[in-house]
Amino acid sequence: MGNKQTVFTHEQLEEYQDCTFFTRKEIMRLFYRYQDLAPQLVPLDYTTCPEVKVPYELISSMPELKDNPFRQRIAQVFSQDGDGHMTLENFLDMFSVMSEMAPRDLKAYYAFKIYDFNNDDYICAWDLEQTVTRLTRGELSAEEVTLVCEKVLDEADSDHDGRLSLEDFQNMILRAPDFLSTFHIRI
Amino acid sequence: MSRQLKSLEEEGDKLARRPSRKQTSTAECPQDKHQAQSSQKEPTKCSSRPGSSRKRQMGHGSHHKGLQEQKTCKVERPSQRLKKDRRTSLKEQRTPPKKEKVVLRKETGKQARKPRSTSLASSVSTGESLSEEELAQILEQVEEKKKLITTMRSKPWPMAEKLRELREAQAFVEKYEGALGKGKGKHLYAYRMLMAKKWIKFKRDFDNFKTQCIPWEMKIKDIESHFGSSVASYFIFLRWMYGVNLVLFGLIFGLVIIPEVLMGMPYGSIPRKTVPRAEEEKAMDFSVLWDFEGYIKYSALFYGYYNNQRTIGWLRYRLPMAYFMVGVSVFGYSLMIVIRSMASNSQGSTGEGESDNFTFSFKMFTSWDYLIGNSETADNKYVSITTSFKESIVDEQESNKEENIHLTRFLRVLANFLILCCLCGSGYLIYFVVKRSQEFSKMQNVSWYERNEVEIVMSLLGMFCPPLFETIAALENYHPRTGLKWQLGRIFALFLGNLYTFLLALMDDVHLKLSNEEKIKNITHWTLFNYYNSSGGNESVPRPPPHPADVPRGSCWETAVGIEFMRLTVSDMLVTYLTILVGDFLRACFVRFMNHCWCWDLEAGFPSYAEFDISGNVLGLIFNQGMIWMGSFYAPGLVGINVLRLLTSMYFQCWAVMSSNVPHERVFKASRSNNFYMGLLLLVLFLSLLPVAYTVMSLPPSFDCGPFSGKNRMYDVLHETIENDFPKFLGKIFAFLANPGLIIPAILLMFLAIYYLNSVSKSLSRANAQLRKKIQALREVEKNHKSIKGRAIITNSEDTVKNSSKNATQLQLTKEEPTSYSPGQIQTLDKKVQGPGSSSTNGRTSQPTNPHLVGSQPPRVTPDSGQPQSQTYSGRSASGKSIKRPHN
């Protein structure tokens, strides 16, 4: 581990291990991935916690994200100011939540935030439309999209207020057999 | 109380303010309690208040005295002081002077304060109860903090916040951990804490090490990102299988093969370990070895090589017994591991029955596979999601659209009939071929094809039947998912039928050999008898025994069976590799390079690239494993071969997939079929257990080869061991246990237990469903109620919360110096109330139940977290009470 430790202090690594689901090796790998995104921007010494942000354009060009229809939302949700520019800590956070080890509740919480396009703490019909159009690349007609959104609201909205609260969403996602296996990015 | 702790914590930073905060905090603590607890306790608390505050004032004074030196040890001070307080108060009741000395000795450098505070504490009679309580609360808080540290990673907070919390919690724990031990137990406690820390660190390092030890992680991740999780699931399955086989290999290799090789009689010492004279000259030819004849046949890889000596070597290792037990435990271990992984798989998926209610929601929120990192796969995924949406829409719009039900039915019946014909045909073909091969085996000078006919035919059937089935299945017009299930079932039936026909034919062969055995046995005896008698009457010098190669011997059906399985495995492996090489790689090369000079587009048109056939590969793997299970009893080396096969196929298939396959057009998910595969594996395991159990229980072993030779049945080795090596009474107990009068009731009891447990689980799940319904109904009622009520106060609620939290702080502020709450803290307080990154506080205040439903990780912002986060939990709840009060 000798030369690797120079990027972070020992304590930093321990703390990151406490705060994420990663092992030391994975954290180092993630750091190098992060560093690779913008080699001239990110220093190789993080012992002093420099305030560096990698812009969204670079984050979204990662192979893990570049084909994801929700990459912009993911970056926004995990970035500090909601603009998609990420610090290393945001970056670690993102992949920690998306890792295999993260519990269902945590994943559900962030999935809700990702699908909540207008950040109003509810998934409303507009959010659903956005989701469908992204998932299908706009291949569905307007009527079909509305129908799908209506059906989703019909199924999952347990309090009939015309939008999905976090509670509704978790209630629904708790039963989804595939959620854990699909809401998951390996790195 | 908690406030006190809090202030203790912050002491380090705000040395100057400390005394005043102390005062207020101690003053405030009983007040909170007083509201919560019974009024009886109030007086004692209040009386304790002045004492403690005075005590602290004294401490403060001393602090000012020694300010210079104490600045150096800011961090330790509070905890030490706390310890001291506790100690002194404890001390008062017993013998003060003596213990004081101890304390003095221990905490050198702080003597100046000590006498005063102790005297003060002694003046306060109730000091002890307070500190006891303090202690308990600190303990509680430390536990809470520890819990927080361990669950930190699953909190939905941004990293910066997590780090801050973590540091605070760690500092807190570090500070107060030492203060918790009681009297003499303190050192022990500290030591235990140290050990616990070390243990955690060790565990973490071990976990790091363990994850590094998982092989092929990167390879599989690579594949996963290119082909989605379904293809990767095959490789994960393959890796799992490799692990299982490694364990089996270790078992067999370590307990059977190595002891025999090291301690058993060497090669050439007895007939069963020697190549017979007739085969000797060809025994080393490659063509012979390739068929597992010659030297390989008479090696430790096969059953026949093992001797029936009861013990071998200086260890007195009971090899026949070990052989039998390993054979049993191979099945036992496999059953256990398969069932365990099935159970753990099914635990992950909750409430499968309810998935019908959320068709569209699941499609919407879980259909995108976040693992996809390849644009081609992503394109396919988009298309498949779109089609699945369209399908569901169509299904929704006209759920019963059966236009020509008669035609569909007719076609389906026809297809099933055709497939049944195929299955029967393939079964007969195999039977025929195996029979023919028995003819060939009696003949001399058979060609290579004739020798390997069975394997070739079986592999060809396995290669060509599945596509044929797929073509026929197109008639049926099933939904793709149902179609896949049918297809899998049919291929499974084909493989199973082939395997069992093969087994039946093999069994015929075995019976034939068994019937010949008696004859050969006589011949052997007769030969040996003649040999010794014709020694020429020279009785004094006994003739040396004949060379083992010359002794006539039986056919050893066990080894023959082992060889059949060995050949089948190897040929299966070769056919698989050849198919991959030709069907995938060469095809890909052809398509890739000939595309420039061809009259149509090869990539998009007819040959195109191959897709990775998940179901076929998984089934192939499962059946291969079935053959291993069946064959490993008669060919202990088979598992070793299989380990090699899995290892090579891991690398080879990884390479082939990445180099020459394209992602699936119909990307389907893996998780659903995971347990399906495991179920198939379990079925195959059971089916492969049957023939082995049959041969072990009801066929007599060969008389001159193998560890059980000379016995009537193979399991007699158990009786023998029990009789000879165990004490008498144990033998009696075993005999008693084996009594049918006991076994039949035991089986009955087991059936009853299964029935009972089954009914219990059914009723539980029914109760579960009912409860769920009830909860849903309750929630709806609550929601309706709240939405009426909540909207009325929705505008005020935000203010209410703010005001109330301010009230709470003001309560403290009145007894505090104005500086004790920095403006920054109040700011954070307001921020907390507003919630991070979201504009709507009304949502939270109108639905106080909301955060609790996040499960084990309540989000950062709760309605009653109106206090700065740096506080401990009990502090939060205490202040929370004061906030909530206006609501209620």
Short mmCIF file of N, CA, C and O in Angstrom, two decimals, chain A residues 14-15 17-21 23-25 29 63 67-70 74 89 92-93 98 105 109-110 115 121 128 132 134-137 139 147-148 151-152 155 158-159 167 170-172 174-176 178 182-187, chain B residues 153-154 156-159 162-163 167 170 204-205 208 212 217 221 224 348 350 354 357-362 364-366 368 370-371 373-375 379 382 386 389 393 396 669 671-672 772 779-780 783 838 840 844 853-854 857:
data_model
loop_
_atom_site.label_atom_id
_atom_site.label_comp_id
_atom_site.label_asym_id
_atom_site.label_seq_id
_atom_site.Cartn_x
_atom_site.Cartn_y
_atom_site.Cartn_z
N GLU A 14 -9.80 5.67 6.26
CA GLU A 14 -10.66 4.99 7.24
C GLU A 14 -12.03 5.65 7.26
O GLU A 14 -13.06 4.98 7.29
N GLU A 15 -12.03 6.97 7.22
CA GLU A 15 -13.30 7.68 7.26
C GLU A 15 -14.14 7.38 6.03
O GLU A 15 -15.34 7.15 6.12
N GLN A 17 -14.03 4.77 4.34
CA GLN A 17 -14.54 3.41 4.45
C GLN A 17 -15.74 3.35 5.38
O GLN A 17 -16.64 2.54 5.19
N ASP A 18 -15.71 4.23 6.40
CA ASP A 18 -16.85 4.25 7.30
C ASP A 18 -18.08 4.84 6.62
O ASP A 18 -19.20 4.48 6.95
N CYS A 19 -17.86 5.77 5.71
CA CYS A 19 -18.98 6.49 5.13
C CYS A 19 -19.48 5.89 3.83
O CYS A 19 -20.51 6.30 3.32
N THR A 20 -18.75 4.96 3.26
CA THR A 20 -19.22 4.36 2.02
C THR A 20 -19.22 2.84 2.18
O THR A 20 -18.84 2.32 3.21
N PHE A 21 -19.63 2.18 1.14
CA PHE A 21 -19.65 0.72 1.19
C PHE A 21 -18.41 0.13 0.53
O PHE A 21 -18.42 -1.01 0.09
N THR A 23 -14.26 -0.79 0.02
CA THR A 23 -13.03 -1.16 0.69
C THR A 23 -11.95 -0.18 0.27
O THR A 23 -12.15 0.64 -0.63
N ARG A 24 -10.82 -0.30 0.92
CA ARG A 24 -9.75 0.64 0.65
C ARG A 24 -9.36 0.62 -0.82
O ARG A 24 -9.20 1.64 -1.47
N LYS A 25 -9.28 -0.59 -1.33
CA LYS A 25 -8.84 -0.75 -2.71
C LYS A 25 -9.83 -0.10 -3.66
O LYS A 25 -9.45 0.59 -4.61
N ARG A 29 -9.40 2.89 -6.28
CA ARG A 29 -9.74 2.74 -7.70
C ARG A 29 -10.68 3.86 -8.14
O ARG A 29 -10.51 4.46 -9.20
N PRO A 63 -17.99 5.85 -18.94
CA PRO A 63 -18.70 4.76 -19.58
C PRO A 63 -19.84 4.22 -18.73
O PRO A 63 -20.84 3.74 -19.27
N ASP A 67 -24.43 6.11 -21.13
CA ASP A 67 -25.61 5.59 -21.81
C ASP A 67 -26.84 5.59 -20.93
O ASP A 67 -27.87 5.06 -21.31
N ASN A 68 -26.69 6.15 -19.77
CA ASN A 68 -27.82 6.13 -18.85
C ASN A 68 -28.74 7.31 -19.14
O ASN A 68 -28.30 8.45 -19.16
N PRO A 69 -30.02 7.05 -19.37
CA PRO A 69 -30.92 8.17 -19.67
C PRO A 69 -31.09 9.13 -18.50
O PRO A 69 -31.53 10.26 -18.67
N PHE A 70 -30.71 8.68 -17.30
CA PHE A 70 -30.91 9.53 -16.13
C PHE A 70 -29.59 10.11 -15.61
O PHE A 70 -29.50 10.51 -14.46
N ILE A 74 -28.83 11.90 -12.04
CA ILE A 74 -27.94 11.27 -11.04
C ILE A 74 -26.90 12.28 -10.59
O ILE A 74 -26.68 12.50 -9.40
N GLU A 89 -15.92 13.74 -3.02
CA GLU A 89 -16.79 13.15 -2.02
C GLU A 89 -18.16 12.85 -2.61
O GLU A 89 -18.75 11.80 -2.34
N LEU A 92 -17.74 9.72 -4.63
CA LEU A 92 -17.73 8.51 -3.80
C LEU A 92 -19.14 8.19 -3.31
O LEU A 92 -19.57 7.04 -3.31
N ASP A 93 -19.84 9.24 -2.91
CA ASP A 93 -21.22 9.07 -2.45
C ASP A 93 -22.07 8.39 -3.49
O ASP A 93 -22.80 7.45 -3.21
N MET A 98 -24.90 3.56 -5.29
CA MET A 98 -25.19 2.67 -6.40
C MET A 98 -24.53 1.30 -6.26
O MET A 98 -24.72 0.46 -7.11
N ASP A 105 -33.40 0.57 1.25
CA ASP A 105 -34.00 1.84 1.65
C ASP A 105 -33.21 3.03 1.13
O ASP A 105 -33.76 4.01 0.65
N TYR A 109 -34.44 5.78 -1.53
CA TYR A 109 -34.46 7.22 -1.25
C TYR A 109 -33.83 7.99 -2.40
O TYR A 109 -34.39 8.99 -2.88
N TYR A 110 -32.69 7.51 -2.87
CA TYR A 110 -32.02 8.25 -3.94
C TYR A 110 -32.71 8.05 -5.28
O TYR A 110 -32.73 8.96 -6.11
N TYR A 115 -35.78 10.37 -9.79
CA TYR A 115 -36.96 10.44 -10.65
C TYR A 115 -37.80 11.68 -10.38
O TYR A 115 -38.76 11.95 -11.09
N ASP A 121 -40.05 17.14 -4.16
CA ASP A 121 -40.28 16.07 -3.19
C ASP A 121 -41.50 15.21 -3.51
O ASP A 121 -41.93 14.43 -2.67
N LEU A 128 -43.20 11.89 -14.21
CA LEU A 128 -43.41 10.57 -14.83
C LEU A 128 -43.27 10.66 -16.34
O LEU A 128 -42.65 9.79 -16.96
N VAL A 132 -40.71 8.51 -18.64
CA VAL A 132 -41.10 7.64 -19.75
C VAL A 132 -40.41 8.08 -21.03
O VAL A 132 -39.88 7.24 -21.77
N ARG A 134 -37.67 9.58 -21.40
CA ARG A 134 -36.25 9.23 -21.37
C ARG A 134 -36.05 7.73 -21.57
O ARG A 134 -35.11 7.31 -22.22
N LEU A 135 -36.93 6.96 -20.98
CA LEU A 135 -36.77 5.51 -21.07
C LEU A 135 -37.01 5.00 -22.48
O LEU A 135 -36.42 4.01 -22.90
N THR A 136 -37.90 5.66 -23.19
CA THR A 136 -38.25 5.16 -24.51
C THR A 136 -37.70 6.05 -25.62
O THR A 136 -37.99 5.82 -26.78
N ARG A 137 -36.94 7.03 -25.27
CA ARG A 137 -36.38 7.99 -26.23
C ARG A 137 -37.48 8.63 -27.07
O ARG A 137 -37.34 8.80 -28.28
N GLU A 139 -40.25 7.43 -28.10
CA GLU A 139 -40.85 6.60 -29.13
C GLU A 139 -42.36 6.44 -28.94
O GLU A 139 -43.06 6.05 -29.86
N LEU A 147 -51.23 7.71 -20.88
CA LEU A 147 -51.85 6.49 -20.38
C LEU A 147 -50.94 5.80 -19.37
O LEU A 147 -51.37 5.40 -18.28
N VAL A 148 -49.67 5.69 -19.76
CA VAL A 148 -48.72 5.02 -18.88
C VAL A 148 -48.62 5.76 -17.55
O VAL A 148 -48.65 5.16 -16.47
N LYS A 151 -51.57 5.13 -15.48
CA LYS A 151 -51.56 3.79 -14.90
C LYS A 151 -50.61 3.74 -13.70
O LYS A 151 -50.93 3.16 -12.67
N VAL A 152 -49.46 4.37 -13.86
CA VAL A 152 -48.50 4.33 -12.76
C VAL A 152 -49.08 5.01 -11.52
O VAL A 152 -49.01 4.49 -10.41
N GLU A 155 -51.60 2.87 -9.93
CA GLU A 155 -51.07 1.72 -9.21
C GLU A 155 -50.42 2.09 -7.89
O GLU A 155 -50.62 1.44 -6.87
N SER A 158 -51.03 5.71 -3.31
CA SER A 158 -51.96 5.10 -2.37
C SER A 158 -52.87 6.13 -1.70
O SER A 158 -53.89 5.78 -1.16
N ASP A 159 -52.49 7.39 -1.72
CA ASP A 159 -53.37 8.37 -1.08
C ASP A 159 -54.15 9.23 -2.08
O ASP A 159 -54.82 10.17 -1.69
N GLU A 167 -43.11 8.09 0.32
CA GLU A 167 -43.71 6.93 0.97
C GLU A 167 -44.33 5.99 -0.04
O GLU A 167 -44.10 4.78 -0.02
N GLN A 170 -41.59 4.29 -2.00
CA GLN A 170 -40.91 3.21 -1.28
C GLN A 170 -41.81 2.00 -1.14
O GLN A 170 -41.36 0.86 -1.27
N ASN A 171 -43.05 2.27 -0.90
CA ASN A 171 -44.01 1.19 -0.79
C ASN A 171 -44.03 0.35 -2.05
O ASN A 171 -44.09 -0.89 -2.00
N MET A 172 -43.95 1.04 -3.18
CA MET A 172 -43.99 0.33 -4.45
C MET A 172 -42.65 -0.36 -4.72
O MET A 172 -42.62 -1.53 -5.08
N LEU A 174 -40.42 -1.35 -2.81
CA LEU A 174 -40.11 -2.44 -1.88
C LEU A 174 -40.51 -3.78 -2.47
O LEU A 174 -39.95 -4.81 -2.14
N ARG A 175 -41.49 -3.75 -3.33
CA ARG A 175 -41.99 -5.01 -3.89
C ARG A 175 -41.41 -5.32 -5.25
O ARG A 175 -41.69 -6.36 -5.80
N ALA A 176 -40.66 -4.38 -5.78
CA ALA A 176 -40.13 -4.62 -7.13
C ALA A 176 -39.04 -5.68 -7.05
O ALA A 176 -38.08 -5.54 -6.31
N ASP A 178 -36.89 -6.51 -9.24
CA ASP A 178 -35.66 -6.24 -9.97
C ASP A 178 -34.95 -4.98 -9.52
O ASP A 178 -33.90 -4.65 -10.04
N THR A 182 -31.14 -3.82 -10.67
CA THR A 182 -30.98 -2.87 -11.76
C THR A 182 -30.50 -1.50 -11.29
O THR A 182 -29.81 -0.82 -12.02
N PHE A 183 -30.86 -1.12 -10.09
CA PHE A 183 -30.43 0.18 -9.60
C PHE A 183 -29.06 0.02 -8.97
O PHE A 183 -28.91 0.06 -7.75
N HIS A 184 -28.10 -0.09 -9.79
CA HIS A 184 -26.83 -0.62 -9.31
C HIS A 184 -25.79 -0.35 -10.40
O HIS A 184 -26.01 -0.69 -11.55
N ILE A 185 -24.73 0.33 -10.04
CA ILE A 185 -23.65 0.56 -11.01
C ILE A 185 -22.40 -0.08 -10.47
O ILE A 185 -22.00 0.17 -9.33
N ARG A 186 -21.82 -0.89 -11.27
CA ARG A 186 -20.54 -1.47 -10.85
C ARG A 186 -19.42 -0.59 -11.35
O ARG A 186 -19.51 0.00 -12.41
N ILE A 187 -18.39 -0.52 -10.57
CA ILE A 187 -17.26 0.29 -11.04
C ILE A 187 -15.96 -0.43 -10.76
O ILE A 187 -15.87 -1.26 -9.89
N ARG B 153 -22.71 4.66 6.81
CA ARG B 153 -22.65 4.52 5.36
C ARG B 153 -24.02 4.38 4.72
O ARG B 153 -24.18 4.61 3.55
N SER B 154 -25.00 4.02 5.52
CA SER B 154 -26.32 3.89 4.89
C SER B 154 -27.23 5.06 5.24
O SER B 154 -28.44 4.93 5.18
N PRO B 156 -28.69 8.62 4.19
CA PRO B 156 -28.80 9.36 2.92
C PRO B 156 -28.36 10.80 3.05
O PRO B 156 -29.12 11.71 2.76
N TRP B 157 -27.18 11.03 3.51
CA TRP B 157 -26.66 12.38 3.62
C TRP B 157 -25.51 12.56 2.67
O TRP B 157 -24.84 11.60 2.31
N PRO B 158 -25.24 13.80 2.33
CA PRO B 158 -24.04 14.02 1.52
C PRO B 158 -22.78 13.70 2.32
O PRO B 158 -22.80 13.71 3.55
N MET B 159 -21.74 13.44 1.58
CA MET B 159 -20.52 12.95 2.22
C MET B 159 -19.97 13.90 3.25
O MET B 159 -19.54 13.48 4.33
N LYS B 162 -21.75 13.44 6.36
CA LYS B 162 -21.44 12.16 6.96
C LYS B 162 -20.10 12.23 7.66
O LYS B 162 -19.93 11.74 8.77
N LEU B 163 -19.14 12.86 6.97
CA LEU B 163 -17.80 12.95 7.56
C LEU B 163 -17.83 13.73 8.85
O LEU B 163 -17.23 13.34 9.84
N ARG B 167 -16.90 12.23 12.44
CA ARG B 167 -15.82 12.72 13.28
C ARG B 167 -16.33 13.06 14.66
O ARG B 167 -15.72 12.73 15.68
N GLN B 170 -17.05 9.94 16.54
CA GLN B 170 -15.84 9.25 16.94
C GLN B 170 -15.17 9.96 18.10
O GLN B 170 -14.73 9.33 19.07
N ARG B 204 -12.21 -5.31 9.16
CA ARG B 204 -12.24 -4.53 7.94
C ARG B 204 -11.12 -4.96 6.99
O ARG B 204 -11.35 -5.15 5.80
N ASP B 205 -9.94 -5.14 7.57
CA ASP B 205 -8.83 -5.58 6.72
C ASP B 205 -9.12 -6.94 6.12
O ASP B 205 -8.82 -7.20 4.96
N ASN B 208 -11.45 -6.52 3.34
CA ASN B 208 -10.70 -6.02 2.18
C ASN B 208 -10.00 -7.16 1.48
O ASN B 208 -10.04 -7.30 0.26
N GLN B 212 -10.65 -8.97 -2.25
CA GLN B 212 -9.58 -9.11 -3.23
C GLN B 212 -9.44 -10.54 -3.71
O GLN B 212 -8.93 -10.79 -4.79
N GLU B 217 -13.48 -10.74 -10.72
CA GLU B 217 -14.45 -9.68 -10.47
C GLU B 217 -14.45 -8.67 -11.62
O GLU B 217 -15.50 -8.28 -12.12
N LYS B 221 -17.37 -7.73 -14.30
CA LYS B 221 -17.88 -6.37 -14.36
C LYS B 221 -17.84 -5.84 -15.79
O LYS B 221 -18.76 -5.16 -16.25
N GLU B 224 -20.57 -7.38 -17.62
CA GLU B 224 -21.83 -6.83 -17.15
C GLU B 224 -22.13 -5.51 -17.81
O GLU B 224 -23.24 -5.23 -18.23
N GLY B 348 -34.07 -12.42 -0.71
CA GLY B 348 -33.89 -11.09 -1.29
C GLY B 348 -35.15 -10.55 -1.93
O GLY B 348 -35.41 -9.36 -1.87
N THR B 350 -38.89 -9.93 -2.01
CA THR B 350 -40.01 -9.94 -1.07
C THR B 350 -41.31 -9.71 -1.81
O THR B 350 -41.38 -8.91 -2.74
N GLU B 354 -47.22 -9.93 -5.33
CA GLU B 354 -47.89 -8.67 -5.54
C GLU B 354 -47.41 -7.92 -6.77
O GLU B 354 -47.86 -6.81 -7.03
N ASN B 357 -49.72 -6.06 -9.29
CA ASN B 357 -50.39 -4.79 -9.05
C ASN B 357 -49.60 -3.60 -9.57
O ASN B 357 -50.12 -2.51 -9.65
N PHE B 358 -48.34 -3.81 -9.84
CA PHE B 358 -47.50 -2.67 -10.17
C PHE B 358 -46.81 -2.81 -11.52
O PHE B 358 -45.66 -2.44 -11.65
N THR B 359 -47.52 -3.38 -12.48
CA THR B 359 -46.86 -3.64 -13.75
C THR B 359 -46.20 -2.40 -14.31
O THR B 359 -45.02 -2.39 -14.63
N PHE B 360 -46.99 -1.34 -14.40
CA PHE B 360 -46.46 -0.14 -15.05
C PHE B 360 -45.41 0.54 -14.18
O PHE B 360 -44.41 1.03 -14.69
N SER B 361 -45.66 0.55 -12.90
CA SER B 361 -44.70 1.21 -12.02
C SER B 361 -43.34 0.53 -12.10
O SER B 361 -42.31 1.19 -12.19
N PHE B 362 -43.37 -0.80 -12.07
CA PHE B 362 -42.10 -1.51 -12.13
C PHE B 362 -41.42 -1.25 -13.46
O PHE B 362 -40.21 -1.06 -13.54
N MET B 364 -41.70 1.33 -15.20
CA MET B 364 -41.23 2.71 -15.22
C MET B 364 -39.95 2.87 -14.40
O MET B 364 -38.99 3.49 -14.85
N PHE B 365 -39.94 2.30 -13.20
CA PHE B 365 -38.86 2.66 -12.29
C PHE B 365 -37.75 1.62 -12.19
O PHE B 365 -36.70 1.92 -11.66
N THR B 366 -38.01 0.42 -12.61
CA THR B 366 -36.94 -0.56 -12.45
C THR B 366 -36.54 -1.22 -13.75
O THR B 366 -35.77 -2.18 -13.73
N TRP B 368 -34.91 0.14 -16.31
CA TRP B 368 -33.59 0.51 -16.82
C TRP B 368 -32.52 -0.17 -15.99
O TRP B 368 -32.52 -0.09 -14.77
N TYR B 370 -29.13 -0.05 -14.72
CA TYR B 370 -28.10 0.98 -14.56
C TYR B 370 -26.70 0.44 -14.85
O TYR B 370 -25.76 1.20 -14.92
N LEU B 371 -26.61 -0.86 -14.96
CA LEU B 371 -25.31 -1.44 -15.21
C LEU B 371 -24.86 -1.26 -16.65
O LEU B 371 -23.69 -1.40 -16.96
N GLY B 373 -23.37 -0.15 -19.81
CA GLY B 373 -22.37 0.87 -20.10
C GLY B 373 -21.89 0.73 -21.52
O GLY B 373 -20.72 0.93 -21.81
N ASN B 374 -22.76 0.32 -22.40
CA ASN B 374 -22.37 0.08 -23.77
C ASN B 374 -23.50 0.56 -24.64
O ASN B 374 -24.66 0.20 -24.42
N SER B 375 -23.19 1.38 -25.62
CA SER B 375 -24.28 2.08 -26.32
C SER B 375 -25.16 1.11 -27.09
O SER B 375 -26.36 1.33 -27.21
N ASP B 379 -29.06 0.81 -26.67
CA ASP B 379 -30.05 0.91 -27.76
C ASP B 379 -31.05 -0.23 -27.67
O ASP B 379 -32.27 -0.01 -27.74
N TYR B 382 -33.41 0.35 -24.85
CA TYR B 382 -34.45 1.33 -25.15
C TYR B 382 -35.57 0.68 -25.94
O TYR B 382 -36.75 0.84 -25.64
N THR B 386 -39.41 0.11 -24.79
CA THR B 386 -40.52 0.66 -25.56
C THR B 386 -41.52 -0.43 -25.92
O THR B 386 -42.73 -0.27 -25.73
N PHE B 389 -43.48 -1.53 -22.96
CA PHE B 389 -44.53 -0.56 -22.63
C PHE B 389 -45.71 -0.73 -23.58
O PHE B 389 -46.87 -0.76 -23.16
N ILE B 393 -49.49 -1.76 -22.76
CA ILE B 393 -50.62 -0.89 -23.12
C ILE B 393 -51.66 -1.68 -23.87
O ILE B 393 -52.86 -1.62 -23.58
N GLU B 396 -53.43 -3.91 -21.70
CA GLU B 396 -54.35 -3.19 -20.86
C GLU B 396 -55.61 -2.82 -21.63
O GLU B 396 -56.72 -2.92 -21.12
N LYS B 669 -34.04 -9.67 -17.88
CA LYS B 669 -33.31 -9.55 -16.63
C LYS B 669 -32.98 -10.90 -16.03
O LYS B 669 -33.63 -11.89 -16.30
N SER B 671 -32.42 -11.62 -12.62
CA SER B 671 -32.72 -11.96 -11.22
C SER B 671 -33.89 -12.92 -11.13
O SER B 671 -33.95 -13.75 -10.25
N ARG B 672 -34.83 -12.78 -12.04
CA ARG B 672 -36.02 -13.60 -11.90
C ARG B 672 -35.71 -15.07 -12.13
O ARG B 672 -36.27 -15.95 -11.50
N ARG B 772 -50.97 -6.40 6.05
CA ARG B 772 -50.56 -5.41 5.07
C ARG B 772 -51.76 -4.62 4.59
O ARG B 772 -51.73 -3.40 4.45
N ARG B 779 -53.46 3.63 6.62
CA ARG B 779 -52.68 4.73 6.07
C ARG B 779 -53.57 5.64 5.24
O ARG B 779 -53.46 6.86 5.27
N GLU B 780 -54.46 5.01 4.51
CA GLU B 780 -55.33 5.80 3.67
C GLU B 780 -56.23 6.70 4.51
O GLU B 780 -56.39 7.89 4.21
N LYS B 783 -54.21 9.43 5.88
CA LYS B 783 -53.87 10.41 4.85
C LYS B 783 -55.03 11.35 4.59
O LYS B 783 -54.88 12.56 4.55
N SER B 838 -34.50 21.18 -0.75
CA SER B 838 -35.89 21.09 -1.13
C SER B 838 -36.61 22.30 -0.59
O SER B 838 -36.29 22.82 0.48
N SER B 840 -39.89 22.58 0.00
CA SER B 840 -41.17 22.41 0.66
C SER B 840 -41.00 21.90 2.07
O SER B 840 -40.69 20.75 2.30
N ARG B 844 -43.20 18.23 4.80
CA ARG B 844 -42.69 17.45 5.93
C ARG B 844 -43.50 17.70 7.20
O ARG B 844 -43.73 16.81 7.97
N LEU B 853 -40.78 6.34 7.58
CA LEU B 853 -40.97 5.24 6.65
C LEU B 853 -39.74 4.98 5.81
O LEU B 853 -39.72 4.07 5.01
N VAL B 854 -38.77 5.78 5.97
CA VAL B 854 -37.54 5.50 5.23
C VAL B 854 -36.89 4.26 5.79
O VAL B 854 -35.93 3.74 5.25
N GLN B 857 -33.02 3.98 8.03
CA GLN B 857 -32.23 5.19 7.89
C GLN B 857 -33.15 6.38 7.72
O GLN B 857 -33.47 6.76 6.60
#
